CSV table of N, CA and C in Angstrom, one decimal:
chain,number,residue,atom,x,y,z
V,2,MET,N,113.5,82.2,84.3
V,2,MET,CA,112.5,83.2,84.4
V,2,MET,C,112.8,84.4,83.4
V,3,ALA,N,111.8,85.0,82.9
V,3,ALA,CA,111.9,86.0,81.9
V,3,ALA,C,112.2,87.4,82.6
V,4,LYS,N,113.0,88.2,81.9
V,4,LYS,CA,113.3,89.5,82.4
V,4,LYS,C,112.6,90.6,81.6
V,5,LEU,N,112.3,91.7,82.2
V,5,LEU,CA,111.7,92.8,81.6
V,5,LEU,C,112.7,93.7,80.9
V,6,VAL,N,112.4,94.3,79.8
V,6,VAL,CA,113.3,95.2,79.1
V,6,VAL,C,112.7,96.6,79.1
V,7,GLN,N,111.5,96.8,79.6
V,7,GLN,CA,110.8,98.1,79.8
V,7,GLN,C,110.2,98.2,81.2
V,8,ALA,N,110.1,99.4,81.7
V,8,ALA,CA,109.4,99.6,82.9
V,8,ALA,C,107.9,99.5,82.7
V,9,VAL,N,107.3,98.8,83.6
V,9,VAL,CA,105.9,98.5,83.5
V,9,VAL,C,105.2,98.8,84.8
V,10,PHE,N,104.0,99.4,84.8
V,10,PHE,CA,103.2,99.6,86.0
V,10,PHE,C,102.1,98.5,85.9
V,11,VAL,N,101.9,97.8,87.0
V,11,VAL,CA,100.8,96.8,87.1
V,11,VAL,C,100.1,97.0,88.4
V,12,ARG,N,98.8,96.6,88.5
V,12,ARG,CA,98.0,96.7,89.7
V,12,ARG,C,98.0,95.4,90.4
V,13,ASP,N,98.7,95.4,91.6
V,13,ASP,CA,98.8,94.1,92.4
V,13,ASP,C,97.4,93.8,92.9
V,14,PRO,N,96.8,92.7,92.5
V,14,PRO,CA,95.5,92.3,93.0
V,14,PRO,C,95.4,92.0,94.5
V,15,ASP,N,96.5,91.5,95.0
V,15,ASP,CA,96.5,91.2,96.5
V,15,ASP,C,96.6,92.4,97.4
V,16,ARG,N,97.4,93.3,97.0
V,16,ARG,CA,97.6,94.5,97.8
V,16,ARG,C,96.8,95.7,97.4
V,17,HIS,N,96.2,95.6,96.2
V,17,HIS,CA,95.4,96.7,95.7
V,17,HIS,C,96.2,98.0,95.5
V,18,ALA,N,97.4,97.8,95.1
V,18,ALA,CA,98.4,98.9,94.9
V,18,ALA,C,99.1,98.8,93.5
V,19,THR,N,99.5,100.0,93.0
V,19,THR,CA,100.2,100.0,91.8
V,19,THR,C,101.7,99.7,92.1
V,20,VAL,N,102.2,98.8,91.2
V,20,VAL,CA,103.6,98.3,91.4
V,20,VAL,C,104.4,98.7,90.2
V,21,LEU,N,105.6,99.3,90.3
V,21,LEU,CA,106.5,99.6,89.2
V,21,LEU,C,107.5,98.4,89.1
V,22,LEU,N,107.5,97.8,87.9
V,22,LEU,CA,108.4,96.7,87.6
V,22,LEU,C,109.5,97.3,86.7
V,23,LEU,N,110.7,97.3,87.1
V,23,LEU,CA,111.8,97.9,86.3
V,23,LEU,C,112.5,97.0,85.3
V,24,PRO,N,113.1,97.6,84.3
V,24,PRO,CA,113.9,96.8,83.3
V,24,PRO,C,114.9,96.0,84.0
V,25,GLY,N,115.1,94.8,83.6
V,25,GLY,CA,116.1,93.9,84.2
V,25,GLY,C,115.6,93.0,85.3
V,26,GLU,N,114.4,93.4,85.8
V,26,GLU,CA,113.8,92.6,86.9
V,26,GLU,C,113.2,91.3,86.4
V,27,GLU,N,113.1,90.3,87.3
V,27,GLU,CA,112.4,89.1,87.1
V,27,GLU,C,111.2,89.1,88.1
V,28,PRO,N,110.1,89.7,87.7
V,28,PRO,CA,109.0,89.8,88.6
V,28,PRO,C,108.4,88.5,89.1
V,29,GLU,N,107.8,88.6,90.3
V,29,GLU,CA,107.1,87.4,90.8
V,29,GLU,C,106.1,86.9,89.8
V,30,PRO,N,105.9,85.6,89.7
V,30,PRO,CA,105.0,85.0,88.7
V,30,PRO,C,103.6,85.6,88.7
V,31,ARG,N,103.1,85.9,89.9
V,31,ARG,CA,101.7,86.5,89.9
V,31,ARG,C,101.7,87.9,89.3
V,32,LEU,N,102.8,88.6,89.4
V,32,LEU,CA,102.8,89.9,88.8
V,32,LEU,C,103.2,89.8,87.3
V,33,ALA,N,104.1,88.9,87.0
V,33,ALA,CA,104.5,88.7,85.6
V,33,ALA,C,103.3,88.3,84.7
V,34,ALA,N,102.4,87.6,85.2
V,34,ALA,CA,101.2,87.2,84.5
V,34,ALA,C,100.4,88.4,84.1
V,35,LEU,N,100.5,89.6,84.8
V,35,LEU,CA,99.8,90.8,84.5
V,35,LEU,C,100.4,91.6,83.4
V,36,VAL,N,101.6,91.3,83.0
V,36,VAL,CA,102.3,92.1,82.0
V,36,VAL,C,102.1,91.3,80.7
V,37,THR,N,101.1,91.8,79.9
V,37,THR,CA,100.7,91.1,78.7
V,37,THR,C,101.3,91.7,77.4
V,38,ASN,N,102.1,92.8,77.5
V,38,ASN,CA,102.7,93.4,76.3
V,38,ASN,C,104.0,92.6,76.0
V,39,PRO,N,104.1,91.9,74.8
V,39,PRO,CA,105.3,91.2,74.5
V,39,PRO,C,106.5,92.1,74.4
V,40,GLU,N,106.4,93.4,74.0
V,40,GLU,CA,107.5,94.3,73.9
V,40,GLU,C,108.2,94.6,75.2
V,41,ALA,N,107.5,94.3,76.3
V,41,ALA,CA,108.1,94.6,77.6
V,41,ALA,C,109.0,93.5,78.1
V,42,TRP,N,109.0,92.4,77.4
V,42,TRP,CA,109.8,91.2,77.8
V,42,TRP,C,111.0,91.0,76.9
V,43,GLU,N,112.1,90.5,77.5
V,43,GLU,CA,113.3,90.1,76.8
V,43,GLU,C,113.0,89.1,75.7
V,44,GLY,N,113.4,89.4,74.5
V,44,GLY,CA,113.2,88.5,73.4
V,44,GLY,C,111.9,88.8,72.7
V,45,GLY,N,111.0,89.7,73.3
V,45,GLY,CA,109.8,90.0,72.7
V,45,GLY,C,108.7,88.9,72.8
V,46,LYS,N,108.9,88.0,73.8
V,46,LYS,CA,107.9,86.9,74.0
V,46,LYS,C,107.4,86.9,75.4
V,47,LEU,N,106.1,86.7,75.6
V,47,LEU,CA,105.6,86.6,76.9
V,47,LEU,C,106.1,85.3,77.6
V,48,PRO,N,106.3,85.3,78.9
V,48,PRO,CA,106.7,84.1,79.6
V,48,PRO,C,105.7,83.0,79.4
V,49,THR,N,106.2,81.8,79.3
V,49,THR,CA,105.3,80.7,79.2
V,49,THR,C,104.5,80.4,80.5
V,50,ALA,N,103.5,79.6,80.4
V,50,ALA,CA,102.6,79.4,81.5
V,50,ALA,C,103.4,78.7,82.7
V,51,THR,N,104.4,77.9,82.3
V,51,THR,CA,105.2,77.2,83.4
V,51,THR,C,106.1,78.2,84.1
V,52,GLU,N,106.6,79.2,83.3
V,52,GLU,CA,107.4,80.3,83.9
V,52,GLU,C,106.6,81.2,84.8
V,53,SER,N,105.4,81.4,84.5
V,53,SER,CA,104.6,82.4,85.3
V,53,SER,C,103.6,81.7,86.2
V,54,ALA,N,103.6,80.4,86.3
V,54,ALA,CA,102.8,79.7,87.3
V,54,ALA,C,103.3,79.9,88.7
V,55,ASP,N,102.3,80.2,89.6
V,55,ASP,CA,102.6,80.5,90.9
V,55,ASP,C,102.6,79.2,91.7
V,56,THR,N,103.8,78.7,92.1
V,56,THR,CA,103.9,77.4,92.8
V,56,THR,C,103.9,77.6,94.3
V,57,THR,N,103.8,78.8,94.8
V,57,THR,CA,103.8,79.1,96.2
V,57,THR,C,102.4,79.5,96.7
V,58,SER,N,101.4,79.1,96.0
V,58,SER,CA,100.0,79.4,96.3
V,58,SER,C,99.7,78.8,97.7
V,59,SER,N,98.9,79.6,98.5
V,59,SER,CA,98.5,79.1,99.8
V,59,SER,C,97.2,78.4,99.7
V,60,ASP,N,96.6,78.3,98.5
V,60,ASP,CA,95.3,77.7,98.3
V,60,ASP,C,95.5,76.2,98.3
V,61,ASP,N,94.9,75.4,99.1
V,61,ASP,CA,95.1,74.0,99.2
V,61,ASP,C,94.2,73.2,98.2
V,62,GLY,N,93.5,73.9,97.3
V,62,GLY,CA,92.6,73.3,96.4
V,62,GLY,C,91.2,73.1,96.7
V,63,ASP,N,90.8,73.5,97.9
V,63,ASP,CA,89.4,73.4,98.4
V,63,ASP,C,88.6,74.6,97.9
V,64,GLY,N,89.2,75.5,97.3
V,64,GLY,CA,88.5,76.7,96.8
V,64,GLY,C,88.3,77.8,97.8
V,65,ASN,N,88.8,77.6,99.0
V,65,ASN,CA,88.6,78.7,100.0
V,65,ASN,C,89.7,79.7,99.9
V,66,GLY,N,90.9,79.3,99.7
V,66,GLY,CA,92.0,80.3,99.7
V,66,GLY,C,92.2,81.1,100.9
V,67,ASP,N,92.8,82.2,100.9
V,67,ASP,CA,93.0,83.1,102.0
V,67,ASP,C,91.9,84.1,102.0
V,68,GLU,N,91.0,84.1,103.0
V,68,GLU,CA,90.0,85.2,103.0
V,68,GLU,C,90.5,86.4,103.8
V,69,LYS,N,90.3,87.5,103.3
V,69,LYS,CA,90.8,88.8,103.9
V,69,LYS,C,90.0,89.1,105.1
V,70,PRO,N,90.6,89.6,106.2
V,70,PRO,CA,89.9,90.0,107.4
V,70,PRO,C,88.7,90.9,107.2
V,71,ALA,N,88.9,91.9,106.3
V,71,ALA,CA,87.8,92.8,106.0
V,71,ALA,C,86.6,92.1,105.4
V,72,ALA,N,86.8,91.1,104.6
V,72,ALA,CA,85.7,90.3,104.0
V,72,ALA,C,85.0,89.5,105.1
V,73,LYS,N,85.8,89.0,106.1
V,73,LYS,CA,85.2,88.3,107.2
V,73,LYS,C,84.3,89.2,108.0
V,74,ARG,N,84.7,90.4,108.3
V,74,ARG,CA,83.9,91.4,109.1
V,74,ARG,C,82.7,91.8,108.3
V,75,ALA,N,82.8,92.0,107.0
V,75,ALA,CA,81.7,92.4,106.2
V,75,ALA,C,80.6,91.3,106.1
V,76,ALA,N,81.1,90.1,106.1
V,76,ALA,CA,80.1,88.9,106.0
V,76,ALA,C,79.3,88.8,107.3
V,77,LYS,N,79.8,89.3,108.4
V,77,LYS,CA,79.1,89.1,109.7
V,77,LYS,C,78.1,90.2,110.0
V,78,ARG,N,78.3,91.4,109.3
V,78,ARG,CA,77.4,92.5,109.5
V,78,ARG,C,76.3,92.6,108.5
V,79,PRO,N,75.1,92.9,108.9
V,79,PRO,CA,74.0,93.1,107.8
V,79,PRO,C,74.3,94.4,107.1
V,80,ALA,N,73.7,94.5,105.9
V,80,ALA,CA,73.9,95.7,105.1
V,80,ALA,C,73.1,96.8,105.7
V,81,ARG,N,73.6,98.0,105.6
V,81,ARG,CA,72.9,99.2,106.2
V,81,ARG,C,71.6,99.4,105.4
V,82,GLY,N,70.5,99.8,106.2
V,82,GLY,CA,69.3,100.2,105.6
V,82,GLY,C,68.4,99.0,105.3
V,83,ARG,N,68.8,97.8,105.6
V,83,ARG,CA,68.0,96.6,105.2
V,83,ARG,C,66.7,96.5,106.0
V,84,SER,N,66.7,97.0,107.3
V,84,SER,CA,65.5,96.8,108.1
V,84,SER,C,64.3,97.7,107.5
V,85,ALA,N,64.6,98.9,107.0
V,85,ALA,CA,63.6,99.7,106.4
V,85,ALA,C,63.1,99.0,105.1
V,86,ALA,N,64.0,98.5,104.3
V,86,ALA,CA,63.6,97.8,103.1
V,86,ALA,C,62.7,96.6,103.3
V,87,ASP,N,63.1,95.8,104.4
V,87,ASP,CA,62.3,94.6,104.7
V,87,ASP,C,60.9,95.0,105.2
V,88,GLU,N,60.8,96.1,105.9
V,88,GLU,CA,59.5,96.5,106.5
V,88,GLU,C,58.6,97.1,105.4
V,89,GLY,N,59.2,97.6,104.3
V,89,GLY,CA,58.4,98.2,103.3
V,89,GLY,C,58.1,99.7,103.5
V,90,SER,N,58.7,100.3,104.6
V,90,SER,CA,58.5,101.7,104.8
V,90,SER,C,59.6,102.5,104.2
V,91,SER,N,59.3,103.7,103.9
V,91,SER,CA,60.4,104.5,103.3
V,91,SER,C,61.2,105.3,104.3
V,92,GLY,N,60.8,105.1,105.6
V,92,GLY,CA,61.6,105.7,106.7
V,92,GLY,C,61.0,107.1,107.0
V,93,ASP,N,59.9,107.5,106.4
V,93,ASP,CA,59.3,108.8,106.7
V,93,ASP,C,58.4,108.7,107.9
């Protein structure tokens, strides 16, 4: 696995939080893929696809993956204000 030689901030897409990756760290493959500056990596080269491939993915290949609980709740509720739009009235 490739090591970082510079501190890098990346945005974790799963947790929606900024993560600080420090020099000397070997970041998780999903985070390593987000560091695209070659100067941040040891030897000045980006990790290869095999080094940064995530082999611990929970997606079983059916395209569903892990759905977030908030997304499930949002899918069950109708959007706000839709009844007025469907009726054609402005609500006055």
